[in-house]
Coordinates of C-alpha atoms and ligand atoms in Angstrom, one line a residue:
M7 CA 6.5 -13.5 -55.8
K8 CA 8.9 -15.9 -54.0
R9 CA 12.2 -14.1 -53.5
I10 CA 13.0 -10.4 -53.1
G11 CA 16.3 -8.5 -53.0
V12 CA 17.0 -5.5 -50.8
L13 CA 19.7 -2.9 -51.2
T14 CA 20.8 0.3 -49.6
G15 CA 22.3 2.9 -52.0
G16 CA 23.9 6.4 -51.7
G17 CA 25.2 8.0 -48.5
D18 CA 24.2 6.2 -45.4
C19 CA 21.9 7.6 -42.6
P20 CA 20.4 6.4 -39.3
G21 CA 17.4 4.1 -39.8
L22 CA 18.7 2.0 -42.8
N23 CA 19.0 -1.1 -40.6
A24 CA 15.5 -0.5 -39.3
V25 CA 14.2 -0.7 -42.9
I26 CA 16.2 -3.8 -43.8
R27 CA 14.8 -5.4 -40.6
A28 CA 11.3 -4.4 -41.4
V29 CA 11.5 -5.6 -45.0
T30 CA 13.1 -8.9 -44.1
K31 CA 10.9 -9.7 -41.1
S32 CA 7.6 -8.8 -42.8
A33 CA 8.5 -10.5 -46.0
I34 CA 9.4 -13.8 -44.2
H35 CA 6.8 -13.6 -41.5
D36 CA 3.7 -12.2 -43.2
H37 CA 4.3 -13.4 -46.8
G38 CA 6.6 -16.5 -46.6
L39 CA 9.1 -14.8 -49.0
E40 CA 12.8 -15.4 -49.2
V41 CA 14.9 -12.3 -48.8
M42 CA 18.4 -11.7 -50.3
G43 CA 20.6 -8.9 -49.1
I44 CA 22.5 -7.1 -51.8
E45 CA 25.9 -5.7 -50.6
D46 CA 27.0 -2.1 -51.2
G47 CA 24.0 -1.0 -53.2
F48 CA 23.9 -1.6 -56.9
L49 CA 27.6 -2.6 -56.7
G50 CA 26.4 -5.9 -55.2
L51 CA 24.4 -6.7 -58.3
I52 CA 27.3 -5.6 -60.6
E53 CA 29.7 -7.8 -58.7
E54 CA 27.3 -10.6 -57.8
R55 CA 27.6 -10.1 -54.0
V56 CA 24.2 -11.2 -52.8
R57 CA 23.5 -13.2 -49.6
P58 CA 20.4 -14.6 -48.0
L59 CA 18.9 -12.7 -45.1
S60 CA 17.2 -14.6 -42.3
F61 CA 15.4 -13.5 -39.1
A62 CA 18.6 -14.0 -37.2
D63 CA 20.6 -11.7 -39.6
V64 CA 18.3 -8.8 -38.9
S65 CA 17.8 -9.4 -35.3
N66 CA 19.2 -6.7 -32.9
I67 CA 19.9 -4.1 -35.7
L68 CA 16.9 -1.8 -35.1
A69 CA 18.9 0.8 -33.1
Q70 CA 22.1 0.4 -35.0
G71 CA 23.3 3.2 -37.3
G72 CA 24.8 2.7 -40.8
T73 CA 23.7 -0.3 -42.9
V74 CA 24.6 -4.0 -42.3
L75 CA 24.5 -4.4 -46.1
G76 CA 27.0 -1.6 -46.9
T77 CA 26.3 1.1 -49.5
S78 CA 28.0 2.9 -52.3
N79 CA 27.3 6.3 -53.9
K80 CA 29.5 5.5 -56.9
A81 CA 27.7 2.5 -58.3
N82 CA 25.2 3.7 -60.9
P83 CA 25.1 0.8 -63.4
S84 CA 24.2 3.0 -66.3
R85 CA 27.3 5.1 -65.7
Y86 CA 29.7 3.0 -63.9
C87 CA 33.4 3.8 -63.5
T88 CA 35.4 0.8 -64.8
G89 CA 38.8 2.3 -64.8
Y90 CA 40.9 5.5 -65.6
D91 CA 42.5 6.7 -68.8
H92 CA 46.2 7.7 -69.0
A93 CA 45.3 11.2 -67.8
G94 CA 43.6 9.8 -64.7
N95 CA 40.1 10.6 -65.9
P96 CA 37.4 8.0 -65.1
I97 CA 36.1 5.7 -67.9
F98 CA 32.4 5.1 -67.6
E99 CA 30.5 2.1 -69.0
D100 CA 26.9 1.0 -68.9
V101 CA 27.0 -2.3 -66.9
S102 CA 23.3 -2.7 -66.6
D103 CA 23.5 -6.1 -68.3
R104 CA 25.5 -7.4 -65.4
V105 CA 22.7 -6.2 -63.0
M106 CA 20.1 -8.0 -65.1
E107 CA 22.3 -11.2 -65.1
S108 CA 22.4 -11.0 -61.2
V109 CA 18.7 -10.4 -60.9
A110 CA 18.2 -13.6 -63.0
R111 CA 21.0 -15.6 -61.4
F112 CA 19.7 -15.0 -57.9
A113 CA 16.1 -15.4 -59.0
L114 CA 15.0 -12.0 -57.6
D115 CA 11.4 -11.4 -58.3
A116 CA 11.6 -7.8 -57.1
L117 CA 14.1 -5.3 -55.7
V118 CA 13.5 -3.1 -52.7
C119 CA 15.8 -0.1 -53.2
I120 CA 16.4 2.0 -50.1
G121 CA 18.0 5.3 -51.1
G122 CA 17.7 8.9 -52.2
D123 CA 17.2 10.5 -55.6
G124 CA 20.5 9.0 -56.9
T125 CA 19.4 5.5 -56.0
M126 CA 15.9 6.0 -57.5
S127 CA 17.6 7.4 -60.7
A128 CA 19.9 4.3 -60.8
A129 CA 16.8 2.0 -60.4
A130 CA 14.6 3.6 -63.0
P131 CA 16.2 2.1 -66.1
F132 CA 15.7 -1.4 -64.7
I133 CA 11.9 -0.8 -64.5
A134 CA 11.9 -0.2 -68.2
R135 CA 13.7 -3.6 -68.6
G136 CA 11.0 -5.4 -66.6
V137 CA 12.5 -5.6 -63.1
K138 CA 9.9 -5.0 -60.4
V139 CA 11.2 -2.2 -58.0
M140 CA 10.0 -0.7 -54.8
G141 CA 11.7 2.4 -53.5
V142 CA 12.1 3.6 -49.9
P143 CA 13.3 7.2 -49.4
K144 CA 16.3 7.8 -47.1
T145 CA 18.6 10.7 -46.5
I146 CA 19.5 13.2 -43.8
D147 CA 18.9 15.9 -46.4
N148 CA 15.2 15.4 -46.6
D149 CA 15.3 16.4 -50.2
V150 CA 13.5 13.5 -52.0
M151 CA 10.7 14.7 -54.1
H152 CA 7.0 13.9 -53.3
T153 CA 7.7 12.9 -49.7
E154 CA 7.6 15.4 -46.8
L155 CA 9.9 13.1 -44.8
T156 CA 12.7 10.7 -45.4
F157 CA 14.0 8.6 -42.5
G158 CA 17.3 9.7 -41.1
F159 CA 16.4 13.3 -41.2
D160 CA 14.9 13.5 -37.7
T161 CA 18.0 11.9 -36.2
A162 CA 20.3 14.3 -38.1
V163 CA 18.2 17.3 -37.0
G164 CA 18.6 16.0 -33.4
T165 CA 22.4 15.7 -33.8
A166 CA 22.8 19.1 -35.3
T167 CA 20.5 20.7 -32.7
E168 CA 22.6 19.2 -29.9
A169 CA 25.7 20.6 -31.6
L170 CA 24.1 24.1 -31.6
D171 CA 23.1 23.7 -28.0
R172 CA 26.7 22.8 -27.1
I173 CA 28.2 25.6 -29.2
R174 CA 25.8 28.1 -27.7
T175 CA 27.4 27.8 -24.2
T176 CA 31.0 28.2 -25.4
A177 CA 29.8 31.1 -27.7
A178 CA 28.3 32.8 -24.6
S179 CA 31.4 32.3 -22.5
H180 CA 33.8 33.8 -25.1
H181 CA 31.4 36.4 -26.6
R182 CA 32.0 35.0 -30.1
V183 CA 30.2 34.7 -33.4
M184 CA 30.0 30.9 -33.8
L185 CA 29.2 29.4 -37.2
V186 CA 27.9 25.8 -37.4
E187 CA 28.0 24.2 -40.8
M188 CA 25.5 21.5 -41.6
M189 CA 25.1 19.1 -44.5
G190 CA 22.1 19.0 -46.9
R191 CA 23.6 19.5 -50.4
N192 CA 21.6 22.1 -52.1
A193 CA 18.6 21.8 -49.8
G194 CA 18.4 23.8 -46.5
W195 CA 15.9 21.5 -44.6
L196 CA 18.4 20.2 -42.1
T197 CA 19.8 23.7 -41.3
L198 CA 16.4 25.2 -41.2
H199 CA 15.0 22.7 -38.8
A200 CA 18.1 22.5 -36.6
G201 CA 18.5 26.3 -36.7
L202 CA 15.0 26.7 -35.5
A203 CA 15.3 24.0 -32.8
G204 CA 18.7 25.3 -31.7
G205 CA 17.6 29.0 -31.6
A206 CA 20.1 30.2 -34.2
D207 CA 20.2 33.9 -34.6
V208 CA 21.1 33.7 -38.3
I209 CA 20.1 30.9 -40.6
L210 CA 21.8 30.6 -44.0
I211 CA 20.3 28.2 -46.5
P212 CA 20.9 27.6 -50.2
E213 CA 17.4 28.6 -51.2
I214 CA 17.9 32.1 -49.8
P215 CA 21.2 33.6 -51.1
F216 CA 22.6 35.8 -48.4
D217 CA 23.9 39.4 -48.3
L218 CA 27.2 39.4 -46.4
D219 CA 26.6 42.9 -45.2
A220 CA 23.3 41.8 -43.7
V221 CA 25.0 38.9 -41.9
C222 CA 27.6 41.3 -40.4
E223 CA 24.9 43.8 -39.5
A224 CA 23.0 41.0 -37.7
C225 CA 26.1 40.2 -35.6
D226 CA 26.9 43.9 -34.9
H227 CA 23.2 44.6 -34.0
R228 CA 23.2 41.8 -31.4
R229 CA 26.4 43.1 -29.9
A230 CA 24.9 46.6 -29.8
E231 CA 21.8 45.2 -28.1
G232 CA 24.0 43.8 -25.4
K233 CA 23.9 40.2 -26.6
S234 CA 27.4 38.9 -26.2
F235 CA 27.3 36.2 -28.9
T236 CA 25.7 35.2 -32.2
L237 CA 24.9 31.7 -33.3
V238 CA 24.9 31.2 -37.1
A239 CA 23.5 28.0 -38.6
V240 CA 25.1 27.6 -42.0
S241 CA 24.0 25.2 -44.7
E242 CA 26.9 23.7 -46.7
G243 CA 25.2 24.7 -49.9
C244 CA 24.5 28.3 -49.0
M245 CA 25.9 31.1 -51.2
P246 CA 26.1 34.9 -51.3
I247 CA 23.8 36.8 -53.6
G248 CA 25.4 36.6 -57.0
G249 CA 28.0 34.1 -55.8
G250 CA 28.5 30.4 -55.9
V251 CA 28.8 27.4 -53.5
V252 CA 32.0 26.4 -51.8
I253 CA 33.2 23.0 -53.1
D254 CA 35.1 20.7 -50.9
R255 CA 36.0 18.1 -53.5
V256 CA 34.9 16.5 -56.8
V257 CA 34.2 12.7 -56.7
H258 CA 34.3 12.0 -60.4
E259 CA 33.0 8.5 -60.1
A260 CA 29.9 9.4 -58.1
F261 CA 26.3 9.9 -59.2
D262 CA 26.6 13.5 -58.0
A263 CA 30.2 14.4 -58.3
I264 CA 30.3 17.7 -56.3
R265 CA 30.9 17.5 -52.5
L266 CA 30.1 20.8 -50.8
G267 CA 31.8 22.0 -47.6
G268 CA 33.8 24.8 -46.1
V269 CA 31.5 27.8 -46.6
S270 CA 31.5 28.4 -42.9
E271 CA 35.2 28.8 -42.8
V272 CA 35.1 31.4 -45.6
L273 CA 32.3 33.3 -43.9
C274 CA 34.2 33.1 -40.5
E275 CA 37.1 35.0 -42.0
Q276 CA 34.9 37.5 -43.8
I277 CA 32.7 38.3 -40.7
A278 CA 35.8 38.6 -38.4
E279 CA 37.5 41.0 -40.8
R280 CA 34.4 43.2 -41.3
T281 CA 33.1 43.3 -37.8
R282 CA 36.2 42.8 -35.7
L283 CA 34.3 40.4 -33.7
E284 CA 35.9 37.1 -32.7
C285 CA 34.5 34.3 -34.9
R286 CA 34.9 30.5 -35.0
A287 CA 33.5 27.9 -37.5
T288 CA 32.6 24.3 -36.8
I289 CA 31.8 21.9 -39.6
L290 CA 29.6 19.1 -38.3
G291 CA 30.3 16.8 -41.3
H292 CA 29.6 13.1 -41.1
V293 CA 28.8 13.1 -37.4
Q294 CA 25.3 14.0 -38.7
R295 CA 25.0 10.8 -40.7
G296 CA 26.1 8.4 -37.9
G297 CA 24.7 7.1 -34.6
T298 CA 21.6 5.4 -33.5
P299 CA 18.3 6.5 -35.1
S300 CA 15.8 8.5 -33.1
A301 CA 12.5 6.8 -32.0
F302 CA 10.7 8.7 -34.8
D303 CA 13.1 7.5 -37.5
R304 CA 12.8 3.9 -36.2
V305 CA 9.0 4.1 -36.5
L306 CA 9.1 5.8 -39.9
A307 CA 11.7 3.3 -41.2
T308 CA 9.7 0.4 -40.0
R309 CA 6.5 1.7 -41.5
F310 CA 8.2 2.4 -44.8
G311 CA 9.8 -1.1 -44.9
V312 CA 6.6 -3.0 -44.1
R313 CA 4.6 -0.9 -46.6
A314 CA 7.1 -1.6 -49.4
V315 CA 6.7 -5.3 -48.9
D316 CA 2.9 -5.0 -48.6
M317 CA 2.8 -3.0 -51.9
L318 CA 4.9 -5.6 -53.7
M319 CA 2.6 -8.4 -52.5
S320 CA -0.5 -6.5 -53.7
G321 CA 1.0 -6.0 -57.2
Q322 CA 1.9 -2.4 -56.9
F323 CA 5.4 -2.1 -58.4
N324 CA 7.8 0.5 -59.5
R325 CA 6.7 3.0 -56.9
M326 CA 8.5 4.7 -54.0
V327 CA 6.8 4.8 -50.6
T328 CA 6.1 8.4 -49.4
Y329 CA 5.0 10.3 -46.3
V330 CA 2.4 13.0 -47.0
D331 CA 0.2 14.8 -44.4
G332 CA 1.1 12.2 -41.7
R333 CA 0.1 9.3 -43.9
L334 CA 2.0 6.8 -46.0
S335 CA 1.4 7.0 -49.7
S336 CA 3.5 6.3 -52.9
V337 CA 4.6 7.8 -56.1
R338 CA 6.0 6.4 -59.4
I339 CA 9.8 6.1 -59.1
E340 CA 10.3 8.0 -62.4
E341 CA 8.7 11.0 -60.8
V342 CA 11.4 11.1 -58.1
A343 CA 14.5 10.3 -60.2
D344 CA 16.9 13.1 -60.8
Q345 CA 15.0 15.6 -58.8
Q346 CA 15.6 17.5 -55.5
R347 CA 13.0 18.9 -53.1
L348 CA 14.1 22.4 -52.0
V349 CA 12.8 24.7 -49.2
P350 CA 10.2 27.1 -50.7
V351 CA 11.1 30.7 -49.7
D352 CA 7.6 31.1 -48.2
D353 CA 7.8 27.8 -46.2
P354 CA 6.0 28.1 -42.9
L355 CA 9.2 27.3 -41.1
V356 CA 10.9 30.3 -42.7
H357 CA 8.1 32.4 -41.4
A358 CA 8.2 30.9 -37.9
A359 CA 12.0 31.4 -37.7
R360 CA 11.7 35.0 -38.7
A361 CA 8.9 35.5 -36.3
V362 CA 11.1 34.5 -33.4
G363 CA 13.9 36.8 -34.6
A364 CA 16.1 34.6 -36.7
R365 CA 17.6 36.3 -39.8
F366 CA 18.1 34.8 -43.2
C367 CA 19.9 37.8 -44.5
G368 CA 18.5 37.4 -48.1
V369 CA 16.7 40.0 -50.2
G370 CA 13.6 41.0 -48.3
L371 CA 14.2 38.3 -45.6
Ligands
LIG9 O1 23.3 13.2 -49.2 C1 23.8 13.0 -47.9 C2 25.1 13.8 -47.7 O2 25.5 13.6 -46.4 C3 25.0 15.3 -48.0 O3 24.3 16.0 -47.0 C4 26.4 15.6 -48.2 O4 26.6 16.8 -49.0 C5 27.0 14.4 -48.9 O5 26.1 13.3 -48.5 C6 28.4 14.0 -48.4 O6 28.8 12.9 -49.2 P1 30.1 12.0 -48.9 O7 29.7 11.1 -47.8 O8 30.3 11.4 -50.2 O9 31.1 13.0 -48.4

């Protein structure tokens, strides 16, 4: 092993630069490797945009949000949009051969792929073609299978919690029902953690479809008890019992075309109409993905990056680094691809939230 490539794929999150730094520094310093930075995820291999990374290139980026390499959530080589037909529909082609040509051209002995389930799914076919791959799990959604934590999640929970803290004070001043919508796709981890940390009165997550009457009753009940406001933590992927998610847009070229968003605004109208309470909705959006990583995420990202290089050097390929029971471990990339880790309904956090009075407003919860 002489030269490795590193890429960041999918939506960005705080801590990506900490992994790039850890991979580059440990590869050069501990193992005498050369490191090549691949720009914009797999797009860089499709378009031959690959550049050397030195110590200087990764110096001073530990605390920086985003990714110095850039990223893309539309560049799956097996299903890559190469243009549009006359009706405006995307035309997909398999451009995996271009990736294989880049791997050969830049003499990459292995690829470190930092990403979520989409990036692992995009990487998996190259393992079958003989490319050595190491995965590092990222995402604010914390929904990658077989790892209890992804880096970026802790920072996003902090950001969302701070938002809840801020909205709490204005909620109290105006005696309002305040809905705060958080990201997470179809997984409720971010909303559950932030809802608990921010003391939300109602927590709505995709894994527990809600009963609108129960949500309204929770708001009315608090008012009747003399509580002047209600804080509702809303996951972008939550849905009413028997209903569906609210879709913000469809990004046809992407791995995962559906973009969720807007459920809090729908709920805001419905709750106001039924309870006659004054309601407001705030969608936190991409603010949850930006900013400097928390100390925890910097440590986790650094540990993940160093472990990925150590594993490559000890001949353990085609695995993704994981965090289980407080320790680093790993899993075959194929076991992670195309999967999502959801909140179990009997998760201890659901129990803890209910024990301190939060309502999920689902059947039996
Ligand atoms: O997967 C990360 C994430 O931020 C999700 O929580 C969210 O649903 C989605 O990406 C938003 O994607 P985009 O940046 O393409 O709008």
